[in-house]
Short mmCIF file of N, CA and C in Angstrom, two decimals:
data_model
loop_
_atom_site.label_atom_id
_atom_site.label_comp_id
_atom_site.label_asym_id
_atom_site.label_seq_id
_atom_site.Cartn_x
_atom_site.Cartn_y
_atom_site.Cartn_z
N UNK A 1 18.42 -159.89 -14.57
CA UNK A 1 18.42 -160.90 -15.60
C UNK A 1 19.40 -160.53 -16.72
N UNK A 2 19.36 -159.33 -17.39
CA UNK A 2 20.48 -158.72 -18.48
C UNK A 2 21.62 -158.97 -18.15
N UNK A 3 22.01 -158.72 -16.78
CA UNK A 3 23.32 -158.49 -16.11
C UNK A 3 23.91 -159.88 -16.05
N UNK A 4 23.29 -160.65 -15.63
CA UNK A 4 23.27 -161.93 -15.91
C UNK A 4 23.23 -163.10 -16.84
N UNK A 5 22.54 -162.56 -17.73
CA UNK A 5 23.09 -162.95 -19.01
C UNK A 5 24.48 -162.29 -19.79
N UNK A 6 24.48 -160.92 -19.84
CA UNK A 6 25.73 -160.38 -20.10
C UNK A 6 26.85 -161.39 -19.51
N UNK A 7 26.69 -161.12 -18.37
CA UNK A 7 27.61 -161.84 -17.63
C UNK A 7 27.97 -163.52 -18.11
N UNK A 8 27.40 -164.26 -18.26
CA UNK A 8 27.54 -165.35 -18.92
C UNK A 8 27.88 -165.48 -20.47
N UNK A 9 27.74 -164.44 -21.02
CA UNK A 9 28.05 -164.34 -22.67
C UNK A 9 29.52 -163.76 -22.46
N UNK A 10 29.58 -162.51 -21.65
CA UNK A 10 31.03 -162.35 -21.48
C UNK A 10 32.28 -163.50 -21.43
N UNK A 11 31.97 -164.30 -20.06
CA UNK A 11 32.65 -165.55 -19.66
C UNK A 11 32.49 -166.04 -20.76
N UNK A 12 31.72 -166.46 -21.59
CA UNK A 12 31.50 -167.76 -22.50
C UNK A 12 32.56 -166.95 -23.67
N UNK A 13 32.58 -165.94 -23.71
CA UNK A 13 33.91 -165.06 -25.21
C UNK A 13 35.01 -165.70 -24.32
N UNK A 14 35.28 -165.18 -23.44
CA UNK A 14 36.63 -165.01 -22.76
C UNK A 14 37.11 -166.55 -22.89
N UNK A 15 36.47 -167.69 -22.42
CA UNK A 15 36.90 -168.72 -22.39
C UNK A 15 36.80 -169.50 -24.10
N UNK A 16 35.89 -169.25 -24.82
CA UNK A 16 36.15 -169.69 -25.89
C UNK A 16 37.37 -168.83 -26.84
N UNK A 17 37.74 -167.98 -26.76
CA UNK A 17 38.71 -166.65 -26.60
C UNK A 17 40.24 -167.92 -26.56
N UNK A 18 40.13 -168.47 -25.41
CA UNK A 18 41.34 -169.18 -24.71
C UNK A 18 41.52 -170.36 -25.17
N UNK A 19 40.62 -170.84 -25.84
CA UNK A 19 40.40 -172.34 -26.82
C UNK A 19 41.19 -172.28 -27.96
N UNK A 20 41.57 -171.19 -28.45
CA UNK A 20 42.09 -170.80 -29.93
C UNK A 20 43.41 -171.91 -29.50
N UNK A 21 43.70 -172.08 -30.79
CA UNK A 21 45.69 -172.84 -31.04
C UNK A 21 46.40 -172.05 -30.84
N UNK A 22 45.72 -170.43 -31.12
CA UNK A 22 47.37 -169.71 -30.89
C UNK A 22 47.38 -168.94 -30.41
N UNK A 23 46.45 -169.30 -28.98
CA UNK A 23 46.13 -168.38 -27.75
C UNK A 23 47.42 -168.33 -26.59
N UNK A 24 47.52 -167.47 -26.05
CA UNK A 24 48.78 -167.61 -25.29
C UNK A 24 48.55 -167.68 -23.66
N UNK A 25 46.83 -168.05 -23.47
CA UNK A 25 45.92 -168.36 -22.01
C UNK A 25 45.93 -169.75 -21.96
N UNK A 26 46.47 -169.88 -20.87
CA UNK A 26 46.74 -171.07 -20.39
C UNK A 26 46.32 -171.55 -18.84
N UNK A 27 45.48 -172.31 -18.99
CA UNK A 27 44.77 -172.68 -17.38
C UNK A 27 45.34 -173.77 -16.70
N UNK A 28 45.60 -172.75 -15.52
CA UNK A 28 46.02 -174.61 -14.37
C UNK A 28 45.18 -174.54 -13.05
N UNK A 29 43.83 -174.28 -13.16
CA UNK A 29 43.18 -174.72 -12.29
C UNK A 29 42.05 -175.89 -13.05
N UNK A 30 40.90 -176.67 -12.61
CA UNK A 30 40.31 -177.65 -13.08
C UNK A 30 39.36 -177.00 -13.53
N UNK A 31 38.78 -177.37 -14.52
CA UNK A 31 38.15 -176.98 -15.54
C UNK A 31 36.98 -175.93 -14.71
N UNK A 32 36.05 -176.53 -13.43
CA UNK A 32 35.30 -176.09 -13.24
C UNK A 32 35.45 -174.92 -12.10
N UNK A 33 36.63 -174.66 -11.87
CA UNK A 33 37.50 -173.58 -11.25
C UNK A 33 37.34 -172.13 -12.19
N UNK A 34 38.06 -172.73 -13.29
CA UNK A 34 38.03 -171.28 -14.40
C UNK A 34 36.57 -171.44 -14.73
N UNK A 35 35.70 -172.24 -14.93
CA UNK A 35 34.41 -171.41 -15.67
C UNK A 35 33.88 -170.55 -14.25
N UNK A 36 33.55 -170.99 -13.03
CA UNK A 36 33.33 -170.11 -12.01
C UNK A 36 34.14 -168.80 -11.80
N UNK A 37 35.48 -169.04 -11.55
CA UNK A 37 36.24 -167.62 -11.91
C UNK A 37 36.00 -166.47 -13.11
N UNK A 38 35.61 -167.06 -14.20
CA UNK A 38 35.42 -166.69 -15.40
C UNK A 38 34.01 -165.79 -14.86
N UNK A 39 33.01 -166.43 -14.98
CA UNK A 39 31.52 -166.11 -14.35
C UNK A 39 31.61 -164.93 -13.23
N UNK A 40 32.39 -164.57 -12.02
CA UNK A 40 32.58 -164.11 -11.39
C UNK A 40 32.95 -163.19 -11.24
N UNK A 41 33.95 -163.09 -12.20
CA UNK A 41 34.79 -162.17 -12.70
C UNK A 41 34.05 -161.30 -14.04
N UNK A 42 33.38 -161.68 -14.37
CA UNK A 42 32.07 -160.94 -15.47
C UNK A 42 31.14 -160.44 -14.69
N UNK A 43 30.82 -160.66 -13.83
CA UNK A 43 29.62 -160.39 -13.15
C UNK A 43 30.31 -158.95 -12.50
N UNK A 44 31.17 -159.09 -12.02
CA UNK A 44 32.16 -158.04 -11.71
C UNK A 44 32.25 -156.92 -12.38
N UNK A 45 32.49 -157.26 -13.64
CA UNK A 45 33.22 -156.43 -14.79
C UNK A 45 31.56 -155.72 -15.64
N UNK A 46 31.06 -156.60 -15.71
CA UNK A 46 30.15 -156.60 -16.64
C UNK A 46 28.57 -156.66 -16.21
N UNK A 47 28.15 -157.40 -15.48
CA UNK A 47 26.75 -157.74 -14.66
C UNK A 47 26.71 -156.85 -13.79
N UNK A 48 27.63 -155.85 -12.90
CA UNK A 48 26.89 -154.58 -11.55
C UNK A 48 26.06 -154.04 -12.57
N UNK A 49 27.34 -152.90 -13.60
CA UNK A 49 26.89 -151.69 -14.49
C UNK A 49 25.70 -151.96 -15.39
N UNK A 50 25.20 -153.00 -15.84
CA UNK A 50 24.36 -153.75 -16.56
C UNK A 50 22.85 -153.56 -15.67
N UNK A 51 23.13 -154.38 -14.45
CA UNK A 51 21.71 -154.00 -13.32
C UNK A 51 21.85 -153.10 -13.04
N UNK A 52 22.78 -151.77 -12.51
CA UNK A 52 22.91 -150.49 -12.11
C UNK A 52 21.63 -149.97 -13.39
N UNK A 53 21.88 -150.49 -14.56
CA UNK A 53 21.51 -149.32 -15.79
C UNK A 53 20.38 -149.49 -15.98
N UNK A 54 19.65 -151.38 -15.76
CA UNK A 54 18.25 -151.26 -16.13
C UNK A 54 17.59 -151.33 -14.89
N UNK A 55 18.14 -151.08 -13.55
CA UNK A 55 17.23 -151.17 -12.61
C UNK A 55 17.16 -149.88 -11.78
N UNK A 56 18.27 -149.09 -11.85
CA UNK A 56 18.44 -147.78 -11.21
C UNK A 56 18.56 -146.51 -12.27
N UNK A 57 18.37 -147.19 -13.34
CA UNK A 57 18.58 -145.76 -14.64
C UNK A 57 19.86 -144.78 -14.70
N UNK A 58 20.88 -145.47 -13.90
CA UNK A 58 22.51 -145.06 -13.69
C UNK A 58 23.24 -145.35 -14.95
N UNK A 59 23.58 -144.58 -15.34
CA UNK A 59 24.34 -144.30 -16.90
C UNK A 59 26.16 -144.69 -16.29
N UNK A 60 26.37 -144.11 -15.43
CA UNK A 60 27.81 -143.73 -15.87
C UNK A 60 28.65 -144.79 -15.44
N UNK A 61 28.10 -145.97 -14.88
CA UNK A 61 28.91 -147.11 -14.55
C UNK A 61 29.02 -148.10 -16.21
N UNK A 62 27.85 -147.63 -16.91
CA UNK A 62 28.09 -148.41 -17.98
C UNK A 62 29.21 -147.94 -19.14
N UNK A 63 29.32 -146.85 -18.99
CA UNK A 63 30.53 -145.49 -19.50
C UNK A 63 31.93 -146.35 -19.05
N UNK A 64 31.45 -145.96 -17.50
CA UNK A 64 33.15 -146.55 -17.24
C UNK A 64 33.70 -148.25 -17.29
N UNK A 65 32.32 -149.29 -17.85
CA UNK A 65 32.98 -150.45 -17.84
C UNK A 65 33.19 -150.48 -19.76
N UNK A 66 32.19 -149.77 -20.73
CA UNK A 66 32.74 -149.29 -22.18
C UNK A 66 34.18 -148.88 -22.04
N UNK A 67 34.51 -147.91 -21.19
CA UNK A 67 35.99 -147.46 -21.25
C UNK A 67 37.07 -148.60 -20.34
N UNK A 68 36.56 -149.39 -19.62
CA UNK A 68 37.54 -150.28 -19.38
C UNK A 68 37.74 -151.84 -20.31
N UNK A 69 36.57 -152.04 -20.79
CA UNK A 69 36.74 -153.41 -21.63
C UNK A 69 37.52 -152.21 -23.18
N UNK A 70 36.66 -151.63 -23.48
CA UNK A 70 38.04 -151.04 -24.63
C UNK A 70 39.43 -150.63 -24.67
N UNK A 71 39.93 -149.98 -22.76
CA UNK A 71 41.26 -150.39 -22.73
C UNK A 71 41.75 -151.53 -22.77
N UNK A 72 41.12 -152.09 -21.75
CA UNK A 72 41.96 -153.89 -21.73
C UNK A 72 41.98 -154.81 -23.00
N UNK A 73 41.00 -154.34 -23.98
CA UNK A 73 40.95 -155.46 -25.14
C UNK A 73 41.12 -154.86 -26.18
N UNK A 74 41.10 -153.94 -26.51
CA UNK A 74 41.78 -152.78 -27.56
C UNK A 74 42.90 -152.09 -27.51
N UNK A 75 43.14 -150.94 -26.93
CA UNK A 75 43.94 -150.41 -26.45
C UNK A 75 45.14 -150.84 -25.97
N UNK A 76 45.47 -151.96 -24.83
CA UNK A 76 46.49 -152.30 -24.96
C UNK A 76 46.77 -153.68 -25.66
N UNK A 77 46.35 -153.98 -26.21
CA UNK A 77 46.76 -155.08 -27.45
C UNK A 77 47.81 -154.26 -28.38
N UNK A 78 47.23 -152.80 -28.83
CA UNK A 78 48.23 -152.31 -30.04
C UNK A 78 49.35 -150.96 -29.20
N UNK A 79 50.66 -151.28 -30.02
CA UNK A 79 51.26 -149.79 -29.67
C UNK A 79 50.49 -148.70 -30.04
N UNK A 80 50.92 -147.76 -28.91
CA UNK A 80 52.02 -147.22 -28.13
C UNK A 80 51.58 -147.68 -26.96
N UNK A 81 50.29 -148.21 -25.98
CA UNK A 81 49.87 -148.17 -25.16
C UNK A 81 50.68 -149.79 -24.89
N UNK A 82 49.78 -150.70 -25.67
CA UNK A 82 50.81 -151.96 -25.48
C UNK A 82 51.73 -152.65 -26.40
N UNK A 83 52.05 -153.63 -26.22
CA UNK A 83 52.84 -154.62 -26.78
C UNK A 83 53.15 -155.26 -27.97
N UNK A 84 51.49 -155.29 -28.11
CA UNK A 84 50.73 -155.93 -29.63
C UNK A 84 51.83 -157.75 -29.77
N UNK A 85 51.70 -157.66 -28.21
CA UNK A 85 52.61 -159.30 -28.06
C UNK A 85 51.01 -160.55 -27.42
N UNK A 86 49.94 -160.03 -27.26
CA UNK A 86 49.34 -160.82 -27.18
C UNK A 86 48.03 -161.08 -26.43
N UNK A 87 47.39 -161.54 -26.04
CA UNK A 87 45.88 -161.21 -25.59
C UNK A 87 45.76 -161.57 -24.05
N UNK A 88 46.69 -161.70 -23.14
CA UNK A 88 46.42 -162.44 -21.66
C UNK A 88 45.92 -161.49 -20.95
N UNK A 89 46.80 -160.16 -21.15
CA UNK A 89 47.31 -158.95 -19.78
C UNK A 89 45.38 -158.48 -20.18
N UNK A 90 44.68 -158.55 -21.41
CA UNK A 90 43.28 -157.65 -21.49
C UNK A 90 42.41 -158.57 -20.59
N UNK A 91 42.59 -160.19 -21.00
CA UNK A 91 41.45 -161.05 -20.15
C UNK A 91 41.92 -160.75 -18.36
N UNK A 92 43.19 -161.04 -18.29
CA UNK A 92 43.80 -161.11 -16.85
C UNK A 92 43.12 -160.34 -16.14
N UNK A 93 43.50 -158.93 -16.28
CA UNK A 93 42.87 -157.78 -15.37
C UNK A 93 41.72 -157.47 -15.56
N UNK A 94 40.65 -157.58 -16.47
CA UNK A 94 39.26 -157.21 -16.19
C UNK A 94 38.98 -158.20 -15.28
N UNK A 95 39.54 -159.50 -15.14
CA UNK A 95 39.02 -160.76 -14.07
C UNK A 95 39.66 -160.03 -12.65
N UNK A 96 41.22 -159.82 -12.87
CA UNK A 96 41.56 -159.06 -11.74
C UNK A 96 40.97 -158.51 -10.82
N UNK A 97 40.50 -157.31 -11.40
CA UNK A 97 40.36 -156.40 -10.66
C UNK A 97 38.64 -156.06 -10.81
N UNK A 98 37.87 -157.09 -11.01
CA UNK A 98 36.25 -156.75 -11.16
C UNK A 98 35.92 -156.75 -9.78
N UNK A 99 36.74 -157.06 -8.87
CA UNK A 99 35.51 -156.14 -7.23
C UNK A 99 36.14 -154.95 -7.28
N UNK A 100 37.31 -154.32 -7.76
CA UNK A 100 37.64 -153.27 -7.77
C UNK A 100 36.63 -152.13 -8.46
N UNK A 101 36.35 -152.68 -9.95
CA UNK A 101 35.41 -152.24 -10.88
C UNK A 101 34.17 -152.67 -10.56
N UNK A 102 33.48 -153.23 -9.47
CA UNK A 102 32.35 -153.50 -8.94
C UNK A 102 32.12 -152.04 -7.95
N UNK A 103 33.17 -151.80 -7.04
CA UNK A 103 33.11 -150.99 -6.18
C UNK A 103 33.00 -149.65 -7.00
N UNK A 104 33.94 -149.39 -7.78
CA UNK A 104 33.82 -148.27 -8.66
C UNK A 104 32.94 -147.81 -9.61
N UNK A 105 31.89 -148.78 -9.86
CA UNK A 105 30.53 -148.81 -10.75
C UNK A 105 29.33 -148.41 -9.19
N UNK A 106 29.81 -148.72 -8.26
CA UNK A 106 28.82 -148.61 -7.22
C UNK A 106 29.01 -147.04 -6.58
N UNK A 107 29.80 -146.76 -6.99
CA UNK A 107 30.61 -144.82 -6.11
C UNK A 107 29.54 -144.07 -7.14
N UNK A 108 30.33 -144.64 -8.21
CA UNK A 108 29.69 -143.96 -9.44
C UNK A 108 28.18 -143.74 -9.55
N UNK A 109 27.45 -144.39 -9.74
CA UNK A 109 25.62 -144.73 -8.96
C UNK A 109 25.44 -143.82 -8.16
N UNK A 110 25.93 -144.29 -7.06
CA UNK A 110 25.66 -142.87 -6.33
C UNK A 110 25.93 -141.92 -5.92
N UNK A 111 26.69 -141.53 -6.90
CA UNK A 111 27.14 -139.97 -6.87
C UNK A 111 26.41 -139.33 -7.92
N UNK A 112 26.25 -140.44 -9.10
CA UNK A 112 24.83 -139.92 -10.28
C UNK A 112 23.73 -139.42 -9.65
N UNK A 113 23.27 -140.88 -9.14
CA UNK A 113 21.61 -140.66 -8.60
C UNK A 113 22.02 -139.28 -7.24
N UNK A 114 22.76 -138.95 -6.68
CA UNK A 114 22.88 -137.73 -5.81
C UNK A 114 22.98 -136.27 -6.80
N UNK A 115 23.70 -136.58 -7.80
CA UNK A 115 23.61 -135.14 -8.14
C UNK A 115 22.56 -135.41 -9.08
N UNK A 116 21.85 -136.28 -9.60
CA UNK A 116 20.39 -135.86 -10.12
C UNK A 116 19.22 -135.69 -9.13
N UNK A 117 19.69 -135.60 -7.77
CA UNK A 117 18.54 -135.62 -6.75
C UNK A 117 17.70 -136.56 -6.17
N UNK A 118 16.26 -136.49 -5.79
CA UNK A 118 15.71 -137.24 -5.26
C UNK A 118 14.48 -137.92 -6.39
N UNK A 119 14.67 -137.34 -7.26
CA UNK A 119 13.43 -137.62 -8.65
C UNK A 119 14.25 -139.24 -9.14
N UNK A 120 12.94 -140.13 -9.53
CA UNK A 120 13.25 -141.34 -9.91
C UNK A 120 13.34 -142.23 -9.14
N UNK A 121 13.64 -143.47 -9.33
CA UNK A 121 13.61 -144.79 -8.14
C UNK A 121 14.93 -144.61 -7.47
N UNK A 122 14.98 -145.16 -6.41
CA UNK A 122 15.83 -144.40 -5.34
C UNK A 122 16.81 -145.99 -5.75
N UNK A 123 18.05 -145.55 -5.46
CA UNK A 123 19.21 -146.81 -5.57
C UNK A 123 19.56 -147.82 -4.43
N UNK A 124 19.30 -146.81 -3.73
CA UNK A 124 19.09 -147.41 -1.93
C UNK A 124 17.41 -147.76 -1.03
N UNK A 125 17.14 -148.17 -1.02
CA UNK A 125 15.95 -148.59 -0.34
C UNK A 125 16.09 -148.14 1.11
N UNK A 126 14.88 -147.07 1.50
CA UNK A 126 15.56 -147.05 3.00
C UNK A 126 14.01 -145.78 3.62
#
C-alpha cells in the first residue's frame, strides 16, 4: 500500500513538475499514455524499495533509490556534475531505467536478508 501510494505521489510531482511554463518536458504520447508511463515508471523507481522496506525490513534498496533520485534531481541539475541547463535528463532516466533499478533494489534484498541470515521474515517464500 506505501509503495503504492509513494508511487502515485511520485508520478503526480513528476507530471505536475512538466505543467510548469518554463518546463522544458514535453509530451507526445496521449495524455493517458504518459500518466501510465509515469505510474510505472515510479513504481519502478520508487514503489519495489518502499515494499522491500515495510514488508521484508530490507534497508538498502531504500539507500540506493535516496542516492539515485538525489543524483538525477539534484546532482545533475547543478555543475560540475551537470549542466544546470534544465530538468528533463533527472525525470527521463529515473523513468528510464526503473526495471533496471527494480532489478537492482531486488539483488540488493537479497544479499541483505543473506548476510543477516535466516532470523526475521524470509523475502522468499519457499
Amino acid at each position: 500500500m506505501f509503495g503504492g501510494i509513494a508511487s502515485v505521489l511520485y508520478a503526480a510531482v513528476v507530471l505536475a513538475w512538466s505543467l510548469r511554463p518554463d518546463s522544458e518536458i514535453a509530451f507526445s504520447t496521449p495524455l493517458w499514455w504518459t500518466v501510465c508511463g509515469a505510474f510505472l515508471g515510479a513504481v519502478g523507481a520508487v514503489g519495489v524499495p518502499i515494499v522491500l522496506w515495510v514488508h521484508y525490513r530490507v534497508r538498502s534498496p531504500v539507500a540506493l533509490m535516496a542516492g539515485l533520485l538525489l543524483f538525477w534531481h539534484v546532482l545533475v541539475e547543478y555543475p560540475p556534475i551537470g549542466s544546470g541547463q534544465g530538468d528533463t535528463p533527472g525525470f527521463t532516466f529515473v523513468f528510464l531505467f526503473a526495471p533496471l533499478y527494480a532489478a537492482g533494489y531486488l539483488l540488493l534484498a537479497v544479499v541483505e536478508r543473506w548476510l543477516r541470515g535466516r532470523t526475521g521474515p524470509k523475502l522468499v517464500a519457499g
